[in-house]
Short mmCIF file of C-alpha atoms in Angstrom, two decimals:
data_model
loop_
_atom_site.label_atom_id
_atom_site.label_comp_id
_atom_site.label_asym_id
_atom_site.label_seq_id
_atom_site.Cartn_x
_atom_site.Cartn_y
_atom_site.Cartn_z
CA LYS A 1 40.71 -12.97 -3.22
CA ALA A 2 38.42 -14.47 -5.86
CA GLY A 3 35.18 -12.66 -6.58
CA VAL A 4 31.68 -14.02 -6.91
CA THR A 5 31.44 -16.63 -9.63
CA GLN A 6 28.32 -17.67 -11.51
CA THR A 7 27.78 -20.58 -13.83
CA PRO A 8 26.84 -20.89 -16.56
CA ARG A 9 27.40 -17.42 -18.06
CA TYR A 10 24.94 -17.97 -20.90
CA LEU A 11 21.98 -20.29 -21.25
CA ILE A 12 19.28 -20.83 -23.85
CA LYS A 13 16.16 -22.73 -22.86
CA THR A 14 12.75 -23.45 -24.33
CA ARG A 15 9.42 -22.42 -22.80
CA GLY A 16 8.21 -24.97 -20.29
CA GLN A 17 11.67 -26.24 -19.37
CA GLN A 18 13.35 -25.67 -16.05
CA VAL A 19 16.78 -24.24 -15.30
CA THR A 20 19.25 -24.22 -12.42
CA LEU A 21 21.82 -21.47 -11.96
CA SER A 22 24.78 -21.64 -9.61
CA CYS A 23 26.58 -19.02 -7.53
CA SER A 24 29.78 -19.27 -5.46
CA PRO A 25 30.20 -16.34 -3.07
CA ILE A 26 33.42 -14.63 -2.05
CA SER A 27 35.31 -16.76 0.44
CA GLY A 28 34.08 -15.98 3.94
CA HIS A 29 30.82 -14.44 2.78
CA ARG A 30 27.80 -16.21 4.16
CA SER A 31 24.91 -14.26 2.64
CA VAL A 32 23.86 -14.74 -0.98
CA SER A 33 21.17 -12.74 -2.78
CA TRP A 34 19.69 -13.26 -6.21
CA TYR A 35 18.41 -10.59 -8.58
CA GLN A 36 16.73 -10.49 -11.96
CA GLN A 37 17.71 -7.67 -14.32
CA THR A 38 15.66 -6.77 -17.39
CA PRO A 39 15.61 -3.62 -19.53
CA GLY A 40 12.00 -2.91 -18.59
CA GLN A 41 11.99 -3.64 -14.86
CA GLY A 42 15.61 -3.01 -13.94
CA LEU A 43 17.17 -4.89 -11.05
CA GLN A 44 14.64 -6.75 -8.94
CA PHE A 45 15.32 -8.72 -5.78
CA LEU A 46 14.45 -12.41 -5.87
CA PHE A 47 15.58 -13.82 -2.51
CA GLU A 48 18.37 -13.91 0.02
CA TYR A 49 19.94 -16.87 1.79
CA PHE A 50 22.01 -16.94 4.95
CA SER A 51 23.14 -20.04 6.80
CA GLU A 52 21.21 -22.26 4.38
CA THR A 53 17.91 -20.50 5.18
CA GLN A 54 15.91 -18.12 3.02
CA ARG A 55 15.76 -14.86 4.97
CA ASN A 56 14.08 -12.48 2.52
CA LYS A 57 11.94 -12.98 -0.55
CA GLY A 58 10.95 -10.60 -3.32
CA ASN A 59 7.69 -10.49 -5.21
CA PHE A 60 8.22 -13.34 -7.67
CA PRO A 61 6.01 -16.39 -8.36
CA GLY A 62 6.69 -19.75 -6.77
CA ARG A 63 8.32 -20.96 -9.99
CA PHE A 64 11.42 -19.19 -8.74
CA SER A 65 13.15 -21.01 -5.91
CA GLY A 66 16.58 -21.33 -4.42
CA ARG A 67 18.73 -22.98 -1.85
CA GLN A 68 22.04 -22.55 -0.11
CA PHE A 69 24.52 -25.21 0.84
CA SER A 70 26.67 -25.52 3.94
CA ASN A 71 29.66 -24.03 2.07
CA SER A 72 27.51 -20.93 1.27
CA ARG A 73 27.26 -21.78 -2.41
CA SER A 74 23.77 -21.15 -3.74
CA GLU A 75 21.57 -22.30 -6.57
CA MET A 76 18.41 -20.86 -7.96
CA ASN A 77 15.87 -22.79 -9.98
CA VAL A 78 13.19 -21.57 -12.35
CA SER A 79 10.56 -24.09 -13.36
CA THR A 80 8.11 -23.96 -16.28
CA LEU A 81 10.06 -21.23 -18.04
CA GLU A 82 8.20 -18.39 -19.72
CA LEU A 83 9.41 -15.98 -22.39
CA GLY A 84 9.33 -13.19 -19.80
CA ASP A 85 11.92 -15.01 -17.71
CA SER A 86 14.60 -14.01 -20.23
CA ALA A 87 16.94 -11.83 -18.21
CA LEU A 88 20.33 -11.40 -16.62
CA TYR A 89 20.31 -13.23 -13.30
CA LEU A 90 22.75 -11.76 -10.82
CA CYS A 91 24.05 -13.20 -7.61
CA ALA A 92 25.53 -11.03 -4.88
CA SER A 93 27.37 -12.01 -1.72
CA SER A 94 27.96 -10.19 1.54
CA LYS A 95 29.71 -11.10 4.77
CA THR A 96 26.66 -11.16 6.98
CA LEU A 97 22.91 -10.85 6.77
CA SER A 98 22.87 -7.20 7.86
CA SER A 99 25.87 -6.06 5.82
CA TYR A 100 25.38 -2.82 3.89
CA GLU A 101 27.76 -3.93 1.17
CA GLN A 102 27.23 -6.65 -1.37
CA TYR A 103 29.41 -7.78 -4.24
CA PHE A 104 27.99 -9.01 -7.50
CA GLY A 105 29.00 -11.78 -9.83
CA PRO A 106 29.04 -11.35 -13.63
CA GLY A 107 25.57 -12.84 -14.01
CA THR A 108 23.96 -15.59 -16.05
CA ARG A 109 22.27 -14.46 -19.24
CA LEU A 110 19.16 -16.64 -19.68
CA THR A 111 17.29 -16.60 -22.97
CA VAL A 112 13.96 -18.39 -23.20
CA THR A 113 12.70 -19.18 -26.71
CA THR B 1 6.39 1.12 -8.69
CA GLN B 2 10.09 1.73 -8.03
CA LEU B 3 11.05 2.80 -4.53
CA LEU B 4 14.05 4.70 -5.87
CA GLU B 5 13.80 6.94 -8.91
CA GLN B 6 16.93 8.05 -10.73
CA SER B 7 17.34 11.01 -13.04
CA PRO B 8 18.27 11.50 -15.71
CA GLN B 9 17.61 8.11 -17.27
CA PHE B 10 20.13 8.73 -20.06
CA LEU B 11 23.05 11.13 -20.19
CA SER B 12 25.52 11.71 -23.03
CA ILE B 13 28.29 14.23 -22.44
CA GLN B 14 31.68 15.24 -23.80
CA GLU B 15 34.90 14.24 -22.09
CA GLY B 16 35.89 16.82 -19.50
CA GLU B 17 32.35 17.93 -18.60
CA ASN B 18 30.83 17.64 -15.14
CA LEU B 19 27.59 15.83 -14.37
CA THR B 20 25.25 14.97 -11.51
CA VAL B 21 22.98 11.95 -11.18
CA TYR B 22 20.11 11.98 -8.71
CA CYS B 23 18.48 9.19 -6.73
CA ASN B 24 15.20 10.11 -5.04
CA SER B 25 12.57 8.44 -2.89
CA SER B 26 9.68 9.30 -0.62
CA SER B 27 10.92 6.63 1.79
CA VAL B 28 13.71 6.74 4.34
CA PHE B 29 16.71 4.47 3.88
CA SER B 30 19.16 3.27 6.51
CA SER B 31 21.92 3.03 3.92
CA LEU B 32 22.43 3.86 0.29
CA GLN B 33 24.88 2.43 -2.21
CA TRP B 34 26.03 3.47 -5.66
CA TYR B 35 27.12 0.94 -8.28
CA ARG B 36 28.46 1.10 -11.82
CA GLN B 37 27.64 -1.64 -14.26
CA GLU B 38 29.25 -2.27 -17.63
CA PRO B 39 27.54 -4.27 -20.40
CA GLY B 40 27.55 -8.01 -19.76
CA GLU B 41 28.89 -7.65 -16.23
CA GLY B 42 27.50 -7.37 -12.73
CA PRO B 43 27.27 -4.06 -10.87
CA VAL B 44 30.45 -2.95 -9.08
CA LEU B 45 30.05 -1.26 -5.70
CA LEU B 46 31.41 2.30 -5.67
CA VAL B 47 30.40 3.61 -2.26
CA THR B 48 28.10 3.14 0.73
CA VAL B 49 26.67 6.06 2.73
CA VAL B 50 24.81 5.59 5.98
CA THR B 51 24.56 8.99 7.72
CA GLY B 52 22.18 11.75 6.69
CA GLY B 53 24.15 14.61 5.12
CA GLU B 54 27.19 12.41 4.60
CA VAL B 55 29.53 13.29 1.72
CA LYS B 56 32.11 10.86 0.37
CA LYS B 57 34.69 11.50 -2.30
CA LEU B 58 36.29 8.88 -4.50
CA LYS B 59 38.80 10.63 -6.81
CA ARG B 60 36.58 12.56 -9.29
CA LEU B 61 33.34 11.14 -7.87
CA THR B 62 31.45 12.83 -5.02
CA PHE B 63 28.53 11.11 -3.32
CA GLN B 64 26.06 12.79 -1.00
CA PHE B 65 23.30 11.32 1.17
CA GLY B 66 20.41 13.68 1.84
CA ASP B 67 19.85 15.01 5.35
CA ALA B 68 16.54 13.16 5.60
CA ARG B 69 18.09 9.97 4.12
CA LYS B 70 15.52 9.93 1.31
CA ASP B 71 17.77 10.95 -1.56
CA SER B 72 21.33 10.87 -2.83
CA SER B 73 23.43 12.36 -5.59
CA LEU B 74 26.51 11.35 -7.52
CA HIS B 75 28.64 14.11 -9.02
CA ILE B 76 31.42 13.36 -11.50
CA THR B 77 34.02 16.01 -12.24
CA ALA B 78 35.84 16.10 -15.58
CA ALA B 79 34.19 12.95 -16.94
CA GLN B 80 36.32 10.47 -18.84
CA PRO B 81 35.33 7.78 -21.39
CA GLY B 82 36.14 5.17 -18.74
CA ASP B 83 33.24 6.54 -16.66
CA THR B 84 30.78 5.24 -19.26
CA GLY B 85 28.33 2.75 -17.81
CA LEU B 86 25.03 2.22 -16.03
CA TYR B 87 24.95 3.90 -12.62
CA LEU B 88 22.62 2.36 -10.07
CA CYS B 89 21.68 3.51 -6.62
CA ALA B 90 20.39 0.99 -4.08
CA GLY B 91 19.14 1.32 -0.55
CA THR B 92 18.26 -0.72 2.50
CA GLN B 93 15.55 0.05 5.03
CA ASN B 94 15.35 -0.66 8.74
CA THR B 95 12.58 -3.16 8.15
CA GLY B 96 14.87 -5.67 6.52
CA ASN B 97 18.08 -6.30 4.69
CA GLN B 98 16.52 -6.27 1.21
CA PHE B 99 18.27 -3.97 -1.27
CA TYR B 100 15.98 -1.81 -3.40
CA PHE B 101 17.56 -0.69 -6.66
CA GLY B 102 16.96 2.53 -8.53
CA THR B 103 15.84 2.76 -12.13
CA GLY B 104 19.40 3.40 -13.35
CA THR B 105 21.21 6.15 -15.28
CA SER B 106 23.01 5.23 -18.47
CA LEU B 107 26.03 7.50 -18.92
CA THR B 108 28.02 7.83 -22.14
CA VAL B 109 31.16 9.97 -22.16
CA ILE B 110 32.23 10.88 -25.68
CA PRO B 111 35.98 11.29 -26.26
#
């Protein structure tokens, strides 16, 4: 069974630009969560989608948004990039909304210059 | 403020030694997970514990969930270089499905 895939793996953007990251969950998994990982703040929850609806949201500004498609694939978008947005963005999938177990993809390393 | 605090933050030991990593909180969790993450990769789920006092063993790794479901520990026996990585605990609460991650413990096992 294929794991969670994320594209692209690496990305370099300039301040003020916007970026879209993609995540394909494990087949049969319907819940997708997004996290930001930085050396200073660790792993922080961005949002979770289930059945194309955002179900939970972390404490991030509105510049961070996401969506989920009918095939459970998800995208997250960051607009007006700031230097502090440089991070590893991780996507995790789980079977259902209340599942205790989630499986992570390899992440997208975003560098903002 | 992190909901889950891990200690120690860094740990460097010789191959064959034993070690324990702690994950503590003042809040109650309905479940707790442990992950290991290697550089450039996403965290890999090691175990999930859901019952207070629960102990799970995975080869040389022993995981325990505190009786009050506020803390957990990970004990590694006879550490090997392949155990090197960032160990993360994460928990969910009854109020929602959001996972809260600990501050992380970076383990280096020296051959």
